PDB file of C-alpha atoms in Angstrom:
ATOM      1  CA  MET A  16      -5.211   7.397 -24.492  1.00 94.00           C
ATOM      2  CA  LYS A  17      -1.778   7.627 -22.888  1.00 93.00           C
ATOM      3  CA  HIS A  18      -0.109   4.436 -21.651  1.00 90.00           C
ATOM      4  CA  HIS A  19       2.650   3.997 -19.061  1.00 92.00           C
ATOM      5  CA  ASN A  20       4.673   0.800 -19.036  1.00 91.00           C
ATOM      6  CA  TYR A  21       6.503  -0.731 -16.079  1.00 90.00           C
ATOM      7  CA  GLN A  22       9.082  -3.488 -15.908  1.00 92.00           C
ATOM      8  CA  ALA A  23      10.537  -5.394 -13.001  1.00 92.00           C
ATOM      9  CA  THR A  24      12.351  -8.631 -12.330  1.00 92.00           C
ATOM     10  CA  MET A  25      11.206 -10.987  -9.606  1.00 91.00           C
ATOM     11  CA  THR A  26      13.580 -13.891  -8.914  1.00 88.00           C
ATOM     12  CA  TRP A  27      12.937 -16.841  -6.646  1.00 90.00           C
ATOM     13  CA  THR A  28      16.033 -17.354  -4.442  1.00 92.00           C
ATOM     14  CA  GLY A  29      14.699 -20.125  -2.213  1.00 90.00           C
ATOM     15  CA  ASN A  30      15.876 -23.323  -3.906  1.00 88.00           C
ATOM     16  CA  ARG A  31      17.636 -25.291  -1.175  1.00 90.00           C
ATOM     17  CA  GLY A  32      18.957 -27.792  -3.689  1.00 88.00           C
ATOM     18  CA  THR A  33      15.912 -29.937  -4.447  1.00 86.00           C
ATOM     19  CA  GLY A  34      13.562 -27.292  -5.821  1.00 84.00           C
ATOM     20  CA  THR A  35       9.918 -27.867  -5.007  1.00 88.00           C
ATOM     21  CA  LYS A  36      10.256 -31.622  -4.589  1.00 90.00           C
ATOM     22  CA  ASP A  37       8.785 -31.271  -1.083  1.00 88.00           C
ATOM     23  CA  TYR A  38       6.433 -28.522   0.166  1.00 86.00           C
ATOM     24  CA  ARG A  39       8.589 -27.949   3.263  1.00 85.00           C
ATOM     25  CA  GLY A  40      11.847 -28.353   1.366  1.00 87.00           C
ATOM     26  CA  TYR A  41      12.066 -24.961  -0.286  1.00 90.00           C
ATOM     27  CA  ASP A  42      12.334 -21.412   0.949  1.00 89.00           C
ATOM     28  CA  ARG A  43       9.817 -18.768  -0.092  1.00 93.00           C
ATOM     29  CA  SER A  44      12.512 -16.091  -0.498  1.00 92.00           C
ATOM     30  CA  HIS A  45      12.691 -13.998  -3.628  1.00 93.00           C
ATOM     31  CA  THR A  46      13.909 -10.603  -4.782  1.00 94.00           C
ATOM     32  CA  TYR A  47      12.225  -7.734  -6.564  1.00 95.00           C
ATOM     33  CA  GLN A  48      14.479  -5.664  -8.761  1.00 95.00           C
ATOM     34  CA  ILE A  49      14.027  -2.717 -11.060  1.00 94.00           C
ATOM     35  CA  LYS A  50      16.972  -1.525 -13.131  1.00 95.00           C
ATOM     36  CA  GLY A  51      18.899   1.181 -11.303  1.00 96.00           C
ATOM     37  CA  LYS A  52      17.074   0.717  -7.985  1.00 96.00           C
ATOM     38  CA  GLN A  53      17.720  -1.123  -4.732  1.00 96.00           C
ATOM     39  CA  VAL A  54      16.806  -4.789  -4.567  1.00 96.00           C
ATOM     40  CA  ILE A  55      13.887  -5.584  -2.243  1.00 95.00           C
ATOM     41  CA  GLU A  56      13.934  -8.933  -0.477  1.00 96.00           C
ATOM     42  CA  GLY A  57      10.623 -10.722  -0.355  1.00 95.00           C
ATOM     43  CA  SER A  58       9.078 -13.862   1.042  1.00 96.00           C
ATOM     44  CA  SER A  59       5.618 -15.178   1.727  1.00 92.00           C
ATOM     45  CA  ASP A  60       3.640 -14.279   4.812  1.00 93.00           C
ATOM     46  CA  PRO A  61       4.910 -16.216   7.856  1.00 93.00           C
ATOM     47  CA  ALA A  62       1.511 -17.966   7.930  1.00 90.00           C
ATOM     48  CA  PHE A  63       2.582 -19.574   4.631  1.00 91.00           C
ATOM     49  CA  ARG A  64       6.107 -20.582   5.722  1.00 92.00           C
ATOM     50  CA  GLY A  65       7.630 -17.195   4.872  1.00 92.00           C
ATOM     51  CA  ASP A  66      10.449 -15.212   6.430  1.00 95.00           C
ATOM     52  CA  PRO A  67       9.001 -12.549   8.773  1.00 95.00           C
ATOM     53  CA  ALA A  68      12.074 -10.335   8.210  1.00 96.00           C
ATOM     54  CA  LYS A  69      11.247  -9.887   4.514  1.00 96.00           C
ATOM     55  CA  TYR A  70       8.400  -8.061   2.789  1.00 95.00           C
ATOM     56  CA  ASN A  71       5.520 -10.206   1.605  1.00 96.00           C
ATOM     57  CA  PRO A  72       3.194  -9.476  -1.337  1.00 95.00           C
ATOM     58  CA  GLU A  73       0.281  -8.656   0.961  1.00 96.00           C
ATOM     59  CA  GLU A  74       2.315  -6.002   2.775  1.00 96.00           C
ATOM     60  CA  LEU A  75       3.533  -4.588  -0.530  1.00 96.00           C
ATOM     61  CA  LEU A  76      -0.069  -4.324  -1.735  1.00 97.00           C
ATOM     62  CA  ILE A  77      -1.229  -2.244   1.227  1.00 97.00           C
ATOM     63  CA  MET A  78       1.930  -0.124   1.003  1.00 97.00           C
ATOM     64  CA  ALA A  79       1.306   0.478  -2.716  1.00 97.00           C
ATOM     65  CA  LEU A  80      -2.264   1.592  -1.995  1.00 97.00           C
ATOM     66  CA  SER A  81      -1.058   3.883   0.788  1.00 97.00           C
ATOM     67  CA  SER A  82       1.705   5.392  -1.332  1.00 96.00           C
ATOM     68  CA  CYS A  83      -0.550   5.924  -4.352  1.00 97.00           C
ATOM     69  CA  HIS A  84      -3.210   7.593  -2.208  1.00 97.00           C
ATOM     70  CA  MET A  85      -0.631   9.862  -0.564  1.00 96.00           C
ATOM     71  CA  LEU A  86       0.825  10.984  -3.892  1.00 96.00           C
ATOM     72  CA  SER A  87      -2.660  11.656  -5.303  1.00 97.00           C
ATOM     73  CA  TYR A  88      -3.614  13.460  -2.096  1.00 96.00           C
ATOM     74  CA  LEU A  89      -0.546  15.713  -2.118  1.00 96.00           C
ATOM     75  CA  HIS A  90      -1.382  16.647  -5.709  1.00 97.00           C
ATOM     76  CA  VAL A  91      -5.021  17.545  -4.995  1.00 97.00           C
ATOM     77  CA  CYS A  92      -3.945  19.530  -1.934  1.00 96.00           C
ATOM     78  CA  ALA A  93      -1.373  21.478  -3.941  1.00 97.00           C
ATOM     79  CA  VAL A  94      -3.885  22.443  -6.635  1.00 97.00           C
ATOM     80  CA  ASN A  95      -6.471  23.378  -3.979  1.00 97.00           C
ATOM     81  CA  ASP A  96      -4.170  25.650  -1.941  1.00 97.00           C
ATOM     82  CA  ILE A  97      -3.984  23.275   1.029  1.00 97.00           C
ATOM     83  CA  VAL A  98      -0.453  23.317   2.427  1.00 96.00           C
ATOM     84  CA  VAL A  99       0.506  19.887   3.778  1.00 96.00           C
ATOM     85  CA  THR A 100       3.600  19.917   5.971  1.00 96.00           C
ATOM     86  CA  ALA A 101       3.605  16.270   7.117  1.00 96.00           C
ATOM     87  CA  TYR A 102       1.858  13.011   6.194  1.00 96.00           C
ATOM     88  CA  VAL A 103       1.991   9.569   7.792  1.00 97.00           C
ATOM     89  CA  ASP A 104      -0.266   6.590   7.180  1.00 97.00           C
ATOM     90  CA  HIS A 105      -0.782   3.297   8.984  1.00 97.00           C
ATOM     91  CA  PRO A 106      -2.606   1.165   6.389  1.00 97.00           C
ATOM     92  CA  THR A 107      -4.265  -2.097   7.344  1.00 97.00           C
ATOM     93  CA  GLY A 108      -5.636  -4.838   5.151  1.00 97.00           C
ATOM     94  CA  VAL A 109      -7.753  -7.947   5.559  1.00 97.00           C
ATOM     95  CA  MET A 110      -7.155 -10.992   3.418  1.00 96.00           C
ATOM     96  CA  GLU A 111      -9.630 -13.840   3.540  1.00 96.00           C
ATOM     97  CA  GLU A 112      -8.357 -17.368   3.037  1.00 95.00           C
ATOM     98  CA  ASN A 113     -10.695 -19.860   1.376  1.00 95.00           C
ATOM     99  CA  LYS A 114     -11.060 -23.535   2.271  1.00 96.00           C
ATOM    100  CA  ASP A 115      -9.184 -24.530  -0.894  1.00 96.00           C
ATOM    101  CA  GLY A 116      -6.120 -22.459   0.136  1.00 90.00           C
ATOM    102  CA  SER A 117      -6.795 -19.592  -2.251  1.00 93.00           C
ATOM    103  CA  GLY A 118      -7.668 -16.183  -0.949  1.00 94.00           C
ATOM    104  CA  GLN A 119      -8.341 -12.558  -1.677  1.00 96.00           C
ATOM    105  CA  PHE A 120      -8.238  -9.195  -0.010  1.00 96.00           C
ATOM    106  CA  ILE A 121     -11.645  -8.097   1.214  1.00 97.00           C
ATOM    107  CA  GLY A 122     -10.653  -4.604   2.284  1.00 97.00           C
ATOM    108  CA  VAL A 123      -7.927  -2.117   3.036  1.00 97.00           C
ATOM    109  CA  THR A 124      -8.198   0.869   5.345  1.00 97.00           C
ATOM    110  CA  LEU A 125      -5.881   3.843   5.033  1.00 97.00           C
ATOM    111  CA  ASN A 126      -5.377   5.844   8.227  1.00 97.00           C
ATOM    112  CA  PRO A 127      -3.529   8.975   7.136  1.00 97.00           C
ATOM    113  CA  ILE A 128      -2.586  11.656   9.635  1.00 96.00           C
ATOM    114  CA  VAL A 129      -2.043  14.883   7.735  1.00 96.00           C
ATOM    115  CA  THR A 130      -0.532  18.060   9.139  1.00 96.00           C
ATOM    116  CA  VAL A 131      -1.606  21.235   7.373  1.00 97.00           C
ATOM    117  CA  LYS A 132      -0.206  24.740   7.704  1.00 96.00           C
ATOM    118  CA  SER A 133      -3.194  26.324   9.455  1.00 95.00           C
ATOM    119  CA  PRO A 134      -6.458  25.353  11.214  1.00 96.00           C
ATOM    120  CA  ASP A 135      -8.615  26.893   8.471  1.00 96.00           C
ATOM    121  CA  MET A 136      -7.287  24.200   6.073  1.00 96.00           C
ATOM    122  CA  ILE A 137      -8.415  21.197   8.152  1.00 96.00           C
ATOM    123  CA  GLU A 138     -11.940  20.778   6.803  1.00 95.00           C
ATOM    124  CA  LYS A 139     -10.908  21.028   3.139  1.00 97.00           C
ATOM    125  CA  ALA A 140      -7.885  18.806   3.808  1.00 97.00           C
ATOM    126  CA  ASN A 141     -10.194  16.047   5.044  1.00 96.00           C
ATOM    127  CA  THR A 142     -12.612  16.317   2.108  1.00 96.00           C
ATOM    128  CA  LEU A 143      -9.788  16.105  -0.444  1.00 97.00           C
ATOM    129  CA  HIS A 144      -9.183  12.456   0.488  1.00 96.00           C
ATOM    130  CA  HIS A 145     -12.240  11.617  -1.629  1.00 95.00           C
ATOM    131  CA  ASP A 146     -10.715  13.332  -4.675  1.00 96.00           C
ATOM    132  CA  ALA A 147      -7.400  11.594  -4.060  1.00 96.00           C
ATOM    133  CA  SER A 148      -9.158   8.237  -3.872  1.00 94.00           C
ATOM    134  CA  ARG A 149     -10.769   8.803  -7.258  1.00 94.00           C
ATOM    135  CA  ALA A 150      -7.378   9.758  -8.717  1.00 95.00           C
ATOM    136  CA  CYS A 151      -5.312   6.893  -7.254  1.00 95.00           C
ATOM    137  CA  PHE A 152      -4.425   4.478 -10.065  1.00 94.00           C
ATOM    138  CA  ILE A 153      -3.943   1.505  -7.768  1.00 96.00           C
ATOM    139  CA  ALA A 154      -7.126   1.988  -5.721  1.00 96.00           C
ATOM    140  CA  ARG A 155      -9.050   2.213  -9.003  1.00 95.00           C
ATOM    141  CA  SER A 156      -7.502  -1.095 -10.096  1.00 96.00           C
ATOM    142  CA  VAL A 157      -8.343  -3.345  -7.150  1.00 96.00           C
ATOM    143  CA  ASN A 158     -11.600  -5.259  -6.766  1.00 96.00           C
ATOM    144  CA  PHE A 159     -12.087  -4.633  -3.043  1.00 96.00           C
ATOM    145  CA  ASP A 160     -13.088  -1.609  -1.012  1.00 93.00           C
ATOM    146  CA  VAL A 161     -10.431   0.886   0.085  1.00 95.00           C
ATOM    147  CA  GLN A 162     -11.639   2.880   3.088  1.00 95.00           C
ATOM    148  CA  HIS A 163     -10.147   6.082   4.499  1.00 92.00           C
ATOM    149  CA  LYS A 164     -10.066   7.187   8.114  1.00 95.00           C
ATOM    150  CA  PRO A 165      -8.110  10.441   7.860  1.00 94.00           C
ATOM    151  CA  LEU A 166      -7.158  12.837  10.589  1.00 94.00           C
ATOM    152  CA  ALA A 167      -6.020  16.352   9.683  1.00 93.00           C
ATOM    153  CA  VAL A 168      -4.306  18.560  12.237  1.00 94.00           C
ATOM    154  CA  ALA A 169      -2.910  22.061  12.049  1.00 93.00           C
ATOM    155  CA  ALA A 170       0.835  22.482  12.470  1.00 91.00           C
ATOM    156  CA  GLY A 171       1.622  23.003  16.145  1.00 82.00           C
ATOM    157  CA  SER A 172      -1.780  21.657  17.228  1.00 69.00           C
ATOM    158  CA  GLN A 173      -3.054  18.303  18.405  1.00 54.00           C
ATOM    159  CA  GLU A 174      -6.681  19.024  17.441  1.00 51.00           C
ATOM    160  CA  GLY A 175      -8.168  17.742  14.230  1.00 46.00           C
ATOM    161  CA  ILE A 176     -11.349  16.702  12.515  1.00 40.00           C
ATOM    162  CA  THR A 177     -11.948  13.135  11.391  1.00 41.00           C
ATOM    163  CA  VAL A 178     -14.249  12.049   8.604  1.00 40.00           C
TER     164      VAL A 178
END
């Protein structure tokens, strides 16, 4: 079995001088860094005293699912002679907060809009989302349902088929 290893550095940058002495006394800011790549500024969700101008872990999770699905989808389209010329997704996720303050995601929905080269590719383009879902490493790793509501359209057309 082949293994792939990943490394990153996450650094909390929110110490205002007294650390976590008081719940309201520290900032939730942090950075994500991978050697040779741009630093990403993060925080918690604004509902948990975070900075709304920075990415939060929940947003990064739905973006990772969306990105993984897209990359898997482009692959299955390429090997199935479906020519994709544009792809955009508007993923949404629902996190449920428990009474004790813990929580978990209960679902993510991907809403990809895919443009294909010709109308005869639309039907197959829509069905390939199922293959992409089975191939996506991240979707296979989460313990909640990842739904898909794709729309494929032919280049130069506004008509498509949804599944």
